[in-house]
mmCIF file of C-alpha atoms and ligand atoms in Angstrom:
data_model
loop_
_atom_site.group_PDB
_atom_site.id
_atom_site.type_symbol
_atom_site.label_atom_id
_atom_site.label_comp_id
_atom_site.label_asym_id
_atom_site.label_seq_id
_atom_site.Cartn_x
_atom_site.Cartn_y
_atom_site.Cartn_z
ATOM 1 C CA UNK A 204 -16.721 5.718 -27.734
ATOM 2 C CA UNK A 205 -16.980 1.579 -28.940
ATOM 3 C CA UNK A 206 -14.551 2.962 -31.848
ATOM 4 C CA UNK A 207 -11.916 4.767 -29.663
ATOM 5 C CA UNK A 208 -8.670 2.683 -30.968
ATOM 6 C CA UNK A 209 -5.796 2.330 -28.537
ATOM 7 C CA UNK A 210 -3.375 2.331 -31.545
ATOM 8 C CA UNK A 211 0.618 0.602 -31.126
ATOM 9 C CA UNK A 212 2.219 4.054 -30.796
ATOM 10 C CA UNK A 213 -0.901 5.711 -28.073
ATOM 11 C CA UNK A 214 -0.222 2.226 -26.147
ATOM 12 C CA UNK A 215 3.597 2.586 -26.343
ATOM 13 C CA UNK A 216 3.617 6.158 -25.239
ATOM 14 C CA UNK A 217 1.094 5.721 -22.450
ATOM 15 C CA UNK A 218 3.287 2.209 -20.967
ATOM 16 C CA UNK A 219 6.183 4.485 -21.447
ATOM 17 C CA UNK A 220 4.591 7.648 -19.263
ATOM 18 C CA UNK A 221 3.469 5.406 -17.033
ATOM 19 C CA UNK A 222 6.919 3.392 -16.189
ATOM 20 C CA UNK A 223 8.314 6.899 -16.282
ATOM 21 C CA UNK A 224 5.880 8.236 -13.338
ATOM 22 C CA UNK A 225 5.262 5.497 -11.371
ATOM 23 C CA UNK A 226 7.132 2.765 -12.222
ATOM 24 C CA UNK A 227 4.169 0.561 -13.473
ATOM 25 C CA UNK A 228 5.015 -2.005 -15.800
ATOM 26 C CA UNK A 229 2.109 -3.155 -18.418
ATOM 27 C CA UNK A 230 2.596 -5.468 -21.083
ATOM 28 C CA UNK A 231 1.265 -6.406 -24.562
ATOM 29 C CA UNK A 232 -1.025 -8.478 -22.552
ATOM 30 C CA UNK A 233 -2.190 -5.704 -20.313
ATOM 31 C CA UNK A 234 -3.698 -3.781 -23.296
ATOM 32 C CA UNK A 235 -7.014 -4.113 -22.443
ATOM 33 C CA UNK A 236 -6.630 -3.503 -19.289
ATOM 34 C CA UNK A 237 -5.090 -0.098 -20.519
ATOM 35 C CA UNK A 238 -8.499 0.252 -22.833
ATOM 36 C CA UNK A 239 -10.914 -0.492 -20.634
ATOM 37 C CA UNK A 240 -9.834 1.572 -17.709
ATOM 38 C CA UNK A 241 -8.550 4.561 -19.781
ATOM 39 C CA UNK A 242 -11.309 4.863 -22.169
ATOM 40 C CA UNK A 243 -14.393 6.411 -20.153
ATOM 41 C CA UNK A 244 -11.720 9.169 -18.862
ATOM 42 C CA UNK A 245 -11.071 9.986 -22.181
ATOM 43 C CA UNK A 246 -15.060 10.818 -23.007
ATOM 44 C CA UNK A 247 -15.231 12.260 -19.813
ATOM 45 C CA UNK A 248 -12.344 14.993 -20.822
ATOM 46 C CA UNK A 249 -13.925 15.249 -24.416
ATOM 47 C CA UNK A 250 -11.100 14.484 -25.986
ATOM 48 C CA UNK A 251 -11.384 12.483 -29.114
ATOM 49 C CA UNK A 252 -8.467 9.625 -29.238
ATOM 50 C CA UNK A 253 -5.702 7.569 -26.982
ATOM 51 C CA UNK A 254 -2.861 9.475 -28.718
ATOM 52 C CA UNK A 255 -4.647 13.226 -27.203
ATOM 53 C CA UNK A 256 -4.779 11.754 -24.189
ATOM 54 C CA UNK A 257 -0.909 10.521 -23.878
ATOM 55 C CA UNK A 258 0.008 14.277 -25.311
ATOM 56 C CA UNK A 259 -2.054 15.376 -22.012
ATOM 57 C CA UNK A 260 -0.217 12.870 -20.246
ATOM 58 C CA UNK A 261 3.048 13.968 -21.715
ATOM 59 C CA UNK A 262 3.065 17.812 -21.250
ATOM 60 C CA UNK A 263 3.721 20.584 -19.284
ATOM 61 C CA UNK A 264 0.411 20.158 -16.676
ATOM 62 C CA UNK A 265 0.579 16.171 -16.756
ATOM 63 C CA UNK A 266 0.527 16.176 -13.175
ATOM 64 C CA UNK A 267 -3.074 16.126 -11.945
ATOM 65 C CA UNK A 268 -4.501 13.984 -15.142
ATOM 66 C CA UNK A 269 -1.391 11.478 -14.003
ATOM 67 C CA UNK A 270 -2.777 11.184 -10.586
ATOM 68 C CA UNK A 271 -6.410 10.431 -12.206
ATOM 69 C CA UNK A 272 -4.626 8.081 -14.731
ATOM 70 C CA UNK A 273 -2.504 6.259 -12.185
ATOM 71 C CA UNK A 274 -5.829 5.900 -9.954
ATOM 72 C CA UNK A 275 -7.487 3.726 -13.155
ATOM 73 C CA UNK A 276 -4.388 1.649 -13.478
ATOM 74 C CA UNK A 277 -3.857 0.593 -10.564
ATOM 75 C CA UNK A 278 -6.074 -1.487 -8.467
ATOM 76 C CA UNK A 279 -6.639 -0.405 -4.776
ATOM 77 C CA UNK A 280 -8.068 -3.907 -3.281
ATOM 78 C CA UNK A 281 -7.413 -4.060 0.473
ATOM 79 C CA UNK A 282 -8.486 -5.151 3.388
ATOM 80 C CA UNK A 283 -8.664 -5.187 7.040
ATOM 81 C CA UNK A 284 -6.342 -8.205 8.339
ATOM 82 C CA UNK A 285 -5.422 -9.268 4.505
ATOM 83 C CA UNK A 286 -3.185 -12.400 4.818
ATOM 84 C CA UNK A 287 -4.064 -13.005 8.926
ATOM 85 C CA UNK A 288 -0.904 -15.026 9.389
ATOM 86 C CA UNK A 289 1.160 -11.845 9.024
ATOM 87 C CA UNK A 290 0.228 -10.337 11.847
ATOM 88 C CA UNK A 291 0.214 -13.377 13.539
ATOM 89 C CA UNK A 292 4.284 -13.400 12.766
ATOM 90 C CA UNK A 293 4.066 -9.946 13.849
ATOM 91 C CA UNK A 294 2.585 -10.234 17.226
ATOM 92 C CA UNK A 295 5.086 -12.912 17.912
ATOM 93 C CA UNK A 296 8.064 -10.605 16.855
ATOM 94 C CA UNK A 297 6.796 -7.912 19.150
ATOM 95 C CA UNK A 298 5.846 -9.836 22.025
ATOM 96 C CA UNK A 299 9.846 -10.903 21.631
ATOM 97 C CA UNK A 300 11.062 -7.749 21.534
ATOM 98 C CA UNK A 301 9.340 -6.618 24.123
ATOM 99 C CA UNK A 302 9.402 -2.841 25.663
ATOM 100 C CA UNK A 303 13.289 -1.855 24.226
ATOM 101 C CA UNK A 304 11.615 1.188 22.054
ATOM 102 C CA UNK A 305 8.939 2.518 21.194
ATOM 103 C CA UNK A 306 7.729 0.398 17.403
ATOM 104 C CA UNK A 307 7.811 2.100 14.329
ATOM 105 C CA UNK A 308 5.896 0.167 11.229
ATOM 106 C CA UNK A 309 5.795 1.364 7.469
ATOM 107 C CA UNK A 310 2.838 0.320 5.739
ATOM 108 C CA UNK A 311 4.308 1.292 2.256
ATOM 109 C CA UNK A 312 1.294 1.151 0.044
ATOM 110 C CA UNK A 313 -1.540 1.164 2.443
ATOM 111 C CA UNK A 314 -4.352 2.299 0.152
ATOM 112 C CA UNK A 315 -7.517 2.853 1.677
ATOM 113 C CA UNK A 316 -6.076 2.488 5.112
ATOM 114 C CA UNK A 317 -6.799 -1.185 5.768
ATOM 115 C CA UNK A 318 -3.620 -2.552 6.656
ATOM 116 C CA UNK A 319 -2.178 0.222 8.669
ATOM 117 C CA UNK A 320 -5.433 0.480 10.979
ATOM 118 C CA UNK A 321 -5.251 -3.753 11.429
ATOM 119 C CA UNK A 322 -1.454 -3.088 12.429
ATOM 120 C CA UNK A 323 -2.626 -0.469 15.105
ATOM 121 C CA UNK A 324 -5.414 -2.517 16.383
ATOM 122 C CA UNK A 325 -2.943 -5.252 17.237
ATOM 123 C CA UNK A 326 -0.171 -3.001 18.607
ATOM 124 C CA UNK A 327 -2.779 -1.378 20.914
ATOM 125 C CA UNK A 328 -4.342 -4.488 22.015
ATOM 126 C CA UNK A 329 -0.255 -5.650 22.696
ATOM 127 C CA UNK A 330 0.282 -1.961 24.751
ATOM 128 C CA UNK A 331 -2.987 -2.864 26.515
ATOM 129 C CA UNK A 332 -1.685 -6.056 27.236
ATOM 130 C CA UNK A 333 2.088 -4.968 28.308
ATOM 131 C CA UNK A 334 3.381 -6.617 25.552
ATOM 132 C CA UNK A 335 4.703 -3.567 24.239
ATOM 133 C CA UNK A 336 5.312 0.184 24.785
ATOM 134 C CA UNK A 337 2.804 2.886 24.478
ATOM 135 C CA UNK A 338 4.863 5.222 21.969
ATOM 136 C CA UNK A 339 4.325 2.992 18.636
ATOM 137 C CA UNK A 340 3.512 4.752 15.267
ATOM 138 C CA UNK A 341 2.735 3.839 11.674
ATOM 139 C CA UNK A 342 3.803 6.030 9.122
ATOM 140 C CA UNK A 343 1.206 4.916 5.834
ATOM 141 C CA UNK A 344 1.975 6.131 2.208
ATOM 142 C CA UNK A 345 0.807 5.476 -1.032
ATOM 143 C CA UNK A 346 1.305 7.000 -4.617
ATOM 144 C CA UNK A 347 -2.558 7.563 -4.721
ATOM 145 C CA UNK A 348 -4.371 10.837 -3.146
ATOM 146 C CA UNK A 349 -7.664 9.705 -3.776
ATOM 147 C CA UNK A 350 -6.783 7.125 -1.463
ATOM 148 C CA UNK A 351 -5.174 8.629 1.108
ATOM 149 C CA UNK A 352 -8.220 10.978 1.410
ATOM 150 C CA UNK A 353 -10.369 7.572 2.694
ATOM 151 C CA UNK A 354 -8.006 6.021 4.225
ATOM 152 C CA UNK A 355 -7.401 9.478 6.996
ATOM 153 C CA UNK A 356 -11.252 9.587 7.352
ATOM 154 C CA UNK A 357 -11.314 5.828 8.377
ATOM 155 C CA UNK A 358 -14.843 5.060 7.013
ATOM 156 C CA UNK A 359 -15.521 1.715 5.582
ATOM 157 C CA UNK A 360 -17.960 -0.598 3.945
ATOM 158 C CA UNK A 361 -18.388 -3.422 7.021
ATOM 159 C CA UNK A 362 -18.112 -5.849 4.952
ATOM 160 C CA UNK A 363 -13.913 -4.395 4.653
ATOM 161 C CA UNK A 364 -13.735 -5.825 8.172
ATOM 162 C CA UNK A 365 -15.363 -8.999 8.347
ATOM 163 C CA UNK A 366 -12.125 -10.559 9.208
ATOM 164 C CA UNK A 367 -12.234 -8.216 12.802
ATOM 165 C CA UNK A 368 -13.146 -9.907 15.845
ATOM 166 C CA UNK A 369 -16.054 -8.952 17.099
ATOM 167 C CA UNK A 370 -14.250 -7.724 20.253
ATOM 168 C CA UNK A 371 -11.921 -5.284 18.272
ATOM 169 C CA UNK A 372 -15.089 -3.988 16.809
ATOM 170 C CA UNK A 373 -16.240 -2.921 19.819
ATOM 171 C CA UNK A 374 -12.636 -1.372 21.551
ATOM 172 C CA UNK A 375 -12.051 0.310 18.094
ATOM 173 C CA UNK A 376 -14.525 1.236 15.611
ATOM 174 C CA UNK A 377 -18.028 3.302 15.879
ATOM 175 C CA UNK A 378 -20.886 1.602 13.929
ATOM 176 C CA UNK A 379 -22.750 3.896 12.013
ATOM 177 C CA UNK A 380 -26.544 3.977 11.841
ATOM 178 C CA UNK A 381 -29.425 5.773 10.352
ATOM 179 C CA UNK A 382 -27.741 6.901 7.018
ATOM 180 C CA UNK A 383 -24.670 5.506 8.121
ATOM 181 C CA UNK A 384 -25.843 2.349 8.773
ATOM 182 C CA UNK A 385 -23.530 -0.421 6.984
ATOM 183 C CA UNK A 386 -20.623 1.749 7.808
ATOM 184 C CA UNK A 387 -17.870 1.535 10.074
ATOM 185 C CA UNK A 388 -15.462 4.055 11.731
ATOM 186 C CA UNK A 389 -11.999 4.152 13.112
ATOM 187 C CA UNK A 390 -11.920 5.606 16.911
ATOM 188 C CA UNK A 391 -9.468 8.364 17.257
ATOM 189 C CA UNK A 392 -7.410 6.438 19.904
ATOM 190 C CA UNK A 393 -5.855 4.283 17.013
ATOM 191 C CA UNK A 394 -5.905 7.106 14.067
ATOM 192 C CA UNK A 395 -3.817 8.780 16.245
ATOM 193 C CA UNK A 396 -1.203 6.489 15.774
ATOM 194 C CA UNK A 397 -1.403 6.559 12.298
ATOM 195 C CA UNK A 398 0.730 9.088 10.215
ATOM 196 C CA UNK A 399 -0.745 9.371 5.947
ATOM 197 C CA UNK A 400 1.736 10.720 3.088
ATOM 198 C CA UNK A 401 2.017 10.415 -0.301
ATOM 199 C CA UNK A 402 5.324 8.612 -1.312
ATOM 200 C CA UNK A 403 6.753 7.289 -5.051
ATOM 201 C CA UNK A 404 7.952 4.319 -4.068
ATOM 202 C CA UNK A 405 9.859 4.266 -7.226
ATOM 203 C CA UNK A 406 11.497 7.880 -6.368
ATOM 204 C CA UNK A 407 14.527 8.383 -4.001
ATOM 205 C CA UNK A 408 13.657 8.629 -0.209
ATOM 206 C CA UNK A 409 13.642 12.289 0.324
ATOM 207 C CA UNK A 410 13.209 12.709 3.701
ATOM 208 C CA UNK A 411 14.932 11.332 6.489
ATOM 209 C CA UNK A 412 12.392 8.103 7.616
ATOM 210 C CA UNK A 413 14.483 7.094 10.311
ATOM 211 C CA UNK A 414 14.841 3.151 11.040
ATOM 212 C CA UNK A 415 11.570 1.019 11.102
ATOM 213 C CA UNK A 416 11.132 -2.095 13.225
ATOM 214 C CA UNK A 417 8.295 -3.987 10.397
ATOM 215 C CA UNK A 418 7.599 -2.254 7.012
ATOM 216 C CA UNK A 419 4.640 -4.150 5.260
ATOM 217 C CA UNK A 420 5.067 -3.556 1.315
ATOM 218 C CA UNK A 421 2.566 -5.992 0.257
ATOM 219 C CA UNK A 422 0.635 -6.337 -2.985
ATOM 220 C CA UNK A 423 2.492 -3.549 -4.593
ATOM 221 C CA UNK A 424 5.584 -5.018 -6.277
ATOM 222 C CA UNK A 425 3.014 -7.111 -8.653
ATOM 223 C CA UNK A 426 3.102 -3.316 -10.772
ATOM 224 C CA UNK A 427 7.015 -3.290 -11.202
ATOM 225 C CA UNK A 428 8.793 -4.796 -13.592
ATOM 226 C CA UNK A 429 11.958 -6.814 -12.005
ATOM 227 C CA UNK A 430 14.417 -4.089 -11.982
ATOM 228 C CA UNK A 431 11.624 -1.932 -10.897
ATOM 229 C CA UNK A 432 10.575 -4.523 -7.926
ATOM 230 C CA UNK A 433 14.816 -4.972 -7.052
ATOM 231 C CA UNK A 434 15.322 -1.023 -6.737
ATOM 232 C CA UNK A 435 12.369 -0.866 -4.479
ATOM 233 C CA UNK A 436 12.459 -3.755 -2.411
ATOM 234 C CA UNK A 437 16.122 -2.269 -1.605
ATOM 235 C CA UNK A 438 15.479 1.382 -1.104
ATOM 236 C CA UNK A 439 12.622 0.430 1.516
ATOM 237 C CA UNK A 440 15.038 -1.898 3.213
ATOM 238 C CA UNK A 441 17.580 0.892 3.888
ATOM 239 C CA UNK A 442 15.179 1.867 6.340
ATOM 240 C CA UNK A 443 14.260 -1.184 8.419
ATOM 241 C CA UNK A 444 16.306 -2.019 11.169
ATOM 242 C CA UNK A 445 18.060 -4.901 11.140
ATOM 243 C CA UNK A 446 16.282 -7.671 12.632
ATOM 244 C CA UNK A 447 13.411 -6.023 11.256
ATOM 245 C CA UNK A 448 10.485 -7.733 9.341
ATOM 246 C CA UNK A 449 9.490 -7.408 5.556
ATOM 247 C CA UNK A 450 6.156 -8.925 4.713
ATOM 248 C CA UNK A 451 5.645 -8.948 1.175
ATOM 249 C CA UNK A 452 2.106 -10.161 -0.536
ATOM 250 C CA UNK A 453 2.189 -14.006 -0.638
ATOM 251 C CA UNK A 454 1.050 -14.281 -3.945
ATOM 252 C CA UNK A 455 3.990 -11.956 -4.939
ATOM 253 C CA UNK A 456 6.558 -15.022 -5.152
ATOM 254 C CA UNK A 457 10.411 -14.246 -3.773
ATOM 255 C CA UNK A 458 11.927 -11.223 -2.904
ATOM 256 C CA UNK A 459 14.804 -10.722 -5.656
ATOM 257 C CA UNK A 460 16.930 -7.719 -3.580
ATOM 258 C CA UNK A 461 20.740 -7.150 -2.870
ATOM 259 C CA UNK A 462 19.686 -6.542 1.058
ATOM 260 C CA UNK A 463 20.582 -10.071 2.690
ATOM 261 C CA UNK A 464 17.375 -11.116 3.979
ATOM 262 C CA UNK A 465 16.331 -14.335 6.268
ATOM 263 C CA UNK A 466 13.234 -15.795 5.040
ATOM 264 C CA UNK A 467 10.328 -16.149 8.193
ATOM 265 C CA UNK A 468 7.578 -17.766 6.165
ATOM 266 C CA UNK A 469 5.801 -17.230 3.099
ATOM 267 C CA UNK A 470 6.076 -13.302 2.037
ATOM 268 C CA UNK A 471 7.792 -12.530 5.489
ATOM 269 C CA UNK A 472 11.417 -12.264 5.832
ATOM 270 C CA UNK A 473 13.990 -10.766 9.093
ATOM 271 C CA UNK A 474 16.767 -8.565 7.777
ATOM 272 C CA UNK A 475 20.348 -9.762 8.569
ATOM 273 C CA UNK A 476 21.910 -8.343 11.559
ATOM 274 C CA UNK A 477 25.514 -7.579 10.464
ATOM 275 C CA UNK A 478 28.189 -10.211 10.588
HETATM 276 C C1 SAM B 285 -3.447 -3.636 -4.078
HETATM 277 S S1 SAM B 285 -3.046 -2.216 -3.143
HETATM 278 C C2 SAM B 285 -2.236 -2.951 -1.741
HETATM 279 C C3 SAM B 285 -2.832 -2.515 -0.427
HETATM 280 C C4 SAM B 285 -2.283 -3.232 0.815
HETATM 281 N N1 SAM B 285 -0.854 -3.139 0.921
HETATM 282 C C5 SAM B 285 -2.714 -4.688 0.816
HETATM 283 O O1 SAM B 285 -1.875 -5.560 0.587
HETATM 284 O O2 SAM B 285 -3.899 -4.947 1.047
HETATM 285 C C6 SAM B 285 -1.672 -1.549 -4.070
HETATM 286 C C7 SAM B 285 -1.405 -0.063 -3.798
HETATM 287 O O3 SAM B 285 -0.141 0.277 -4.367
HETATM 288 C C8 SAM B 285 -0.188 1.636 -4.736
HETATM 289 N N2 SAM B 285 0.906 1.917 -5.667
HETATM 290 C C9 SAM B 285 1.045 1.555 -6.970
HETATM 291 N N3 SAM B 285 2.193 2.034 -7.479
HETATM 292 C C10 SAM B 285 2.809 2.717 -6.471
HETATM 293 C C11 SAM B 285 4.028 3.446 -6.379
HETATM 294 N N4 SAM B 285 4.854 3.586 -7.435
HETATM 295 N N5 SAM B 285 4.342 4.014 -5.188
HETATM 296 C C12 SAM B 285 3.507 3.886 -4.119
HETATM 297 N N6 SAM B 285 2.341 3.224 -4.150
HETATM 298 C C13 SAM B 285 1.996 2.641 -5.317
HETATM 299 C C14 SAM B 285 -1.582 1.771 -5.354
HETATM 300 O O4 SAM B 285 -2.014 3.118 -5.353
HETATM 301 C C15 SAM B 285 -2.421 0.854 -4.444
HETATM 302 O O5 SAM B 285 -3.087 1.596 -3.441
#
């Protein structure tokens, strides 16, 4: 396997399958990346070189080996409470709002679950509190199905949530022990909340999401190219109300999008009410 060759044309047609499917942008500079991560699935199917695996890529029955191939590209790093001032900025927009509707939130590449499940445990602790109504939902998507798997059973490595109070902890998660011991568990009570599908975010909206009072799209739009990142940035802010929030990854730099946005702090931003 040291002399499997990612050749100019195998690396061209994989970027180019790739940016076709999921609208992940990679580089000259990414080429090792591209190497490294595709090579040991390449053994593992038997096949012999980077140009038989973009012709698997590239056929009829693409569709499962994309999946596998778009789960090595990308990189799933999450965790609970990522970026804490966030939801600090949301708590305060909520609080504000108080009980006018029930909250809907979009957590629009949620991987493994983290972020949607540290959104519920601070809308709970604000409906325990009064702050805000009991109906709220999240509605959590990614492009990946390994990780939606993990992120509906709600079982994590402790360590995921060692920026959770010791107090949530307790009100929302079952320690494991025995075998278990090390992990942690979501309680039903917030799961419930919690809605997992699998969404393109570089396909049209094809169902009918309704309007959303937050949608958190963080740590995504580092994949797209900047066409890619405008067209996306815009089709998920057709469905955020407006007044809504739009929290972005810090690190991510500005938000380049034809939806008039008012900036809240770094990564967050309020969308326009009309004139
Ligand atoms: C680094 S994680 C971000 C997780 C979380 N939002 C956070 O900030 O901690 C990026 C996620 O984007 C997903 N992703 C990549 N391309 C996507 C696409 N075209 N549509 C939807 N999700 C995508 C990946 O599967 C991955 O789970």
């Amino acid at each position: 396997m040291a002399d499997l060759q990612l050749t100019d044309n195998a690396f061209q047609r994989l970027v180019h399958v790739m940016y076709r499917a999921a609208g992940l942008s990679f580089s000259e500079n990414k080429r090792f990346l591209v190497q490294s991560r595709l090579a040991g699935r390449i053994q593992q199917l038997g096949l012999d070189s980077f140009e038989a695996y973009a012709d698997v890529l590239c056929g009829p029955h693409a569709h499962g080996e994309m999946q596998a191939a778009l789960d090595l590209l990308t990189t799933n790093e999450t965790y609970f409470f990522r970026e804490p001032e966030h939801f600090q900025v949301l708590e305060q927009h909520v609080t504000r709002w108080g009980h006018k509707r029930a909250l809907r939130v979009w957590s629009a590449a949620c991987s493994y679950g983290d972020e949607p499940y540290s959104i519920a445990m601070l809308l709970m602790d604000l409906q325990v509190s009064g702050k805000t109504s009991s109906g709220w939902s999240i509605v959590a998507t990614d492009i990946s199905h390994r990780v939606l798997l993990a992120a509906k059973e709600g079982i994590y490595p402790q360590d995921r949530l060692r920026a959770v109070s010791e107090d949530r902890l307790r009100r929302y998660c079952l320690r494991g022990d025995g075998q278990s011991d090390g992990l942690v568990m979501v309680q039903e009570k917030l799961r419930q909340h919690v809605q997992f599908g699998q969404l393109n975010l570089c396909q049209p909206l094809d169902t009918d999401w309704g309007l959303f009072d937050a949608i958190f799209l963080r740590n995504v739009l580092i994949y797209f190219d900047a066409p890619t990142k405008q067209e996306v940035a815009d089709r998920v802010l057709q469905t955020l109300r407006p007044g809504g929030l739009f929290f972005v990854g810090t690190a991510e730099g500005r938000v380049v999008c034809r939806t008039p946005l008012d900036v809240v702090r770094p990564g967050v931003f309020r969308k326009k009410e009309a004139a």
